[in-house]
């Protein structure tokens, strides 16, 4: 990947134009465009979740793993777990945080709580997380995790 800076006097002083060029729209180019889209969006530090009898404010940095179990979403945190009824993709959108990476159809991990990865069965891997949590990383999502980790 090549990148450079070009001065453009026609742009306003507070304006920046970014152009991504390539022979075709590859996954790497799309990842870069996605990153640029998230660049100026603020990620929340606290996220409200609706528990059975109250609304709880969770620190996003404390969330280790988000996992689907039947119709519930289980949020594994440093301080225990919370069960909510929300769709995984909706909760991920609310987080709006690049530190959270989907590793299977039913799980998202916070890479800041990833201790190590270990080979699993048939090309999958197992992610070992804070608080002795572990989750399977499916082959389909392994590439995204590797890119996010810079491998």
GROMACS .gro file of C-alpha atoms in nm:
model
  151
    1UNK     CA    1   0.000   0.000   0.000
    2UNK     CA    2   0.126   0.344  -0.092
    3UNK     CA    3   0.011   0.669   0.061
    4UNK     CA    4   0.114   1.030   0.027
    5UNK     CA    5   0.010   1.386   0.104
    6UNK     CA    6  -0.070   1.641  -0.165
    7UNK     CA    7  -0.130   2.006  -0.091
    8UNK     CA    8  -0.447   2.148  -0.251
    9UNK     CA    9  -0.501   2.524  -0.219
   10UNK     CA   10  -0.858   2.487  -0.355
   11UNK     CA   11  -0.971   2.312  -0.035
   12UNK     CA   12  -1.096   2.513   0.261
   13UNK     CA   13  -0.863   2.534   0.562
   14UNK     CA   14  -1.074   2.291   0.767
   15UNK     CA   15  -1.141   2.051   0.478
   16UNK     CA   16  -0.957   1.727   0.403
   17UNK     CA   17  -1.023   1.510   0.100
   18UNK     CA   18  -0.919   1.145   0.104
   19UNK     CA   19  -0.917   0.938  -0.214
   20UNK     CA   20  -0.852   0.564  -0.209
   21UNK     CA   21  -0.731   0.435  -0.546
   22UNK     CA   22  -0.688   0.080  -0.661
   23UNK     CA   23  -0.729  -0.143  -0.963
   24UNK     CA   24  -1.048  -0.277  -0.805
   25UNK     CA   25  -1.232  -0.254  -0.473
   26UNK     CA   26  -1.046  -0.519  -0.273
   27UNK     CA   27  -1.115  -0.622   0.085
   28UNK     CA   28  -0.810  -0.424   0.196
   29UNK     CA   29  -0.944  -0.110   0.027
   30UNK     CA   30  -1.288  -0.166   0.179
   31UNK     CA   31  -1.133  -0.209   0.525
   32UNK     CA   32  -0.952   0.121   0.479
   33UNK     CA   33  -1.274   0.294   0.371
   34UNK     CA   34  -1.455   0.147   0.673
   35UNK     CA   35  -1.178   0.271   0.900
   36UNK     CA   36  -1.196   0.620   0.752
   37UNK     CA   37  -1.573   0.622   0.800
   38UNK     CA   38  -1.532   0.539   1.168
   39UNK     CA   39  -1.238   0.779   1.215
   40UNK     CA   40  -1.439   1.084   1.317
   41UNK     CA   41  -1.724   0.904   1.485
   42UNK     CA   42  -1.695   0.908   1.859
   43UNK     CA   43  -1.705   0.573   2.031
   44UNK     CA   44  -1.900   0.587   2.355
   45UNK     CA   45  -1.711   0.528   2.679
   46UNK     CA   46  -2.027   0.415   2.860
   47UNK     CA   47  -2.312   0.220   2.709
   48UNK     CA   48  -2.656   0.181   2.865
   49UNK     CA   49  -2.804  -0.167   2.875
   50UNK     CA   50  -3.153  -0.255   2.976
   51UNK     CA   51  -3.151  -0.528   3.240
   52UNK     CA   52  -3.465  -0.691   3.382
   53UNK     CA   53  -3.528  -0.436   3.657
   54UNK     CA   54  -3.300  -0.142   3.572
   55UNK     CA   55  -3.089   0.038   3.318
   56UNK     CA   56  -2.721  -0.028   3.380
   57UNK     CA   57  -2.434   0.185   3.247
   58UNK     CA   58  -2.138  -0.031   3.146
   59UNK     CA   59  -1.790   0.091   3.070
   60UNK     CA   60  -1.720  -0.022   2.715
   61UNK     CA   61  -1.357  -0.099   2.806
   62UNK     CA   62  -1.481  -0.351   3.068
   63UNK     CA   63  -1.668  -0.563   2.810
   64UNK     CA   64  -1.466  -0.875   2.726
   65UNK     CA   65  -1.703  -1.084   2.515
   66UNK     CA   66  -2.047  -1.048   2.362
   67UNK     CA   67  -2.213  -1.383   2.292
   68UNK     CA   68  -2.555  -1.495   2.171
   69UNK     CA   69  -2.732  -1.767   2.370
   70UNK     CA   70  -3.078  -1.854   2.236
   71UNK     CA   71  -3.262  -1.521   2.220
   72UNK     CA   72  -3.039  -1.343   2.472
   73UNK     CA   73  -2.721  -1.148   2.435
   74UNK     CA   74  -2.470  -1.222   2.710
   75UNK     CA   75  -2.221  -0.947   2.789
   76UNK     CA   76  -1.920  -1.089   2.971
   77UNK     CA   77  -1.743  -0.810   3.158
   78UNK     CA   78  -1.463  -0.780   3.409
   79UNK     CA   79  -1.726  -0.756   3.683
   80UNK     CA   80  -1.953  -1.045   3.575
   81UNK     CA   81  -2.208  -1.097   3.302
   82UNK     CA   82  -2.527  -0.927   3.193
   83UNK     CA   83  -2.810  -1.076   2.989
   84UNK     CA   84  -3.005  -0.851   2.758
   85UNK     CA   85  -3.249  -0.896   2.473
   86UNK     CA   86  -3.088  -0.718   2.181
   87UNK     CA   87  -2.960  -0.834   1.846
   88UNK     CA   88  -2.582  -0.881   1.815
   89UNK     CA   89  -2.549  -0.656   1.511
   90UNK     CA   90  -2.752  -0.378   1.677
   91UNK     CA   91  -2.542  -0.388   1.992
   92UNK     CA   92  -2.222  -0.383   1.783
   93UNK     CA   93  -2.352  -0.079   1.598
   94UNK     CA   94  -2.423   0.096   1.928
   95UNK     CA   95  -2.069   0.021   2.046
   96UNK     CA   96  -1.918   0.171   1.731
   97UNK     CA   97  -1.573   0.067   1.847
   98UNK     CA   98  -1.297  -0.085   1.630
   99UNK     CA   99  -1.165  -0.280   1.932
  100UNK     CA  100  -1.465  -0.512   1.905
  101UNK     CA  101  -1.421  -0.778   1.637
  102UNK     CA  102  -1.673  -1.040   1.533
  103UNK     CA  103  -1.515  -1.388   1.559
  104UNK     CA  104  -1.815  -1.607   1.479
  105UNK     CA  105  -2.178  -1.583   1.381
  106UNK     CA  106  -2.267  -1.552   1.749
  107UNK     CA  107  -1.968  -1.383   1.919
  108UNK     CA  108  -1.779  -1.053   1.929
  109UNK     CA  109  -1.462  -1.003   2.136
  110UNK     CA  110  -1.282  -0.698   2.269
  111UNK     CA  111  -0.926  -0.743   2.137
  112UNK     CA  112  -0.792  -0.549   2.435
  113UNK     CA  113  -0.890  -0.853   2.645
  114UNK     CA  114  -0.742  -1.112   2.408
  115UNK     CA  115  -0.461  -1.306   2.577
  116UNK     CA  116  -0.376  -1.549   2.296
  117UNK     CA  117  -0.508  -1.760   2.010
  118UNK     CA  118  -0.466  -2.135   1.982
  119UNK     CA  119  -0.527  -2.372   1.690
  120UNK     CA  120  -0.863  -2.544   1.702
  121UNK     CA  121  -1.041  -2.802   1.491
  122UNK     CA  122  -1.072  -2.790   1.110
  123UNK     CA  123  -0.898  -2.456   1.062
  124UNK     CA  124  -1.073  -2.265   1.337
  125UNK     CA  125  -0.897  -2.117   1.639
  126UNK     CA  126  -0.979  -2.065   2.003
  127UNK     CA  127  -0.943  -1.718   2.154
  128UNK     CA  128  -0.842  -1.707   2.521
  129UNK     CA  129  -0.960  -1.392   2.692
  130UNK     CA  130  -0.944  -1.215   3.027
  131UNK     CA  131  -1.119  -1.392   3.320
  132UNK     CA  132  -1.041  -1.737   3.172
  133UNK     CA  133  -1.304  -1.692   2.902
  134UNK     CA  134  -1.259  -1.867   2.571
  135UNK     CA  135  -1.448  -1.859   2.245
  136UNK     CA  136  -1.414  -2.032   1.912
  137UNK     CA  137  -1.300  -1.820   1.618
  138UNK     CA  138  -1.454  -1.956   1.299
  139UNK     CA  139  -1.256  -1.973   0.976
  140UNK     CA  140  -1.494  -1.724   0.813
  141UNK     CA  141  -1.405  -1.450   1.064
  142UNK     CA  142  -1.038  -1.541   1.121
  143UNK     CA  143  -0.911  -1.316   0.843
  144UNK     CA  144  -1.086  -1.007   0.986
  145UNK     CA  145  -0.936  -1.079   1.328
  146UNK     CA  146  -0.590  -1.126   1.178
  147UNK     CA  147  -0.617  -0.795   0.991
  148UNK     CA  148  -0.734  -0.616   1.305
  149UNK     CA  149  -0.442  -0.762   1.499
  150UNK     CA  150  -0.200  -0.652   1.227
  151UNK     CA  151  -0.094  -1.002   1.125
   0.00000   0.00000   0.00000
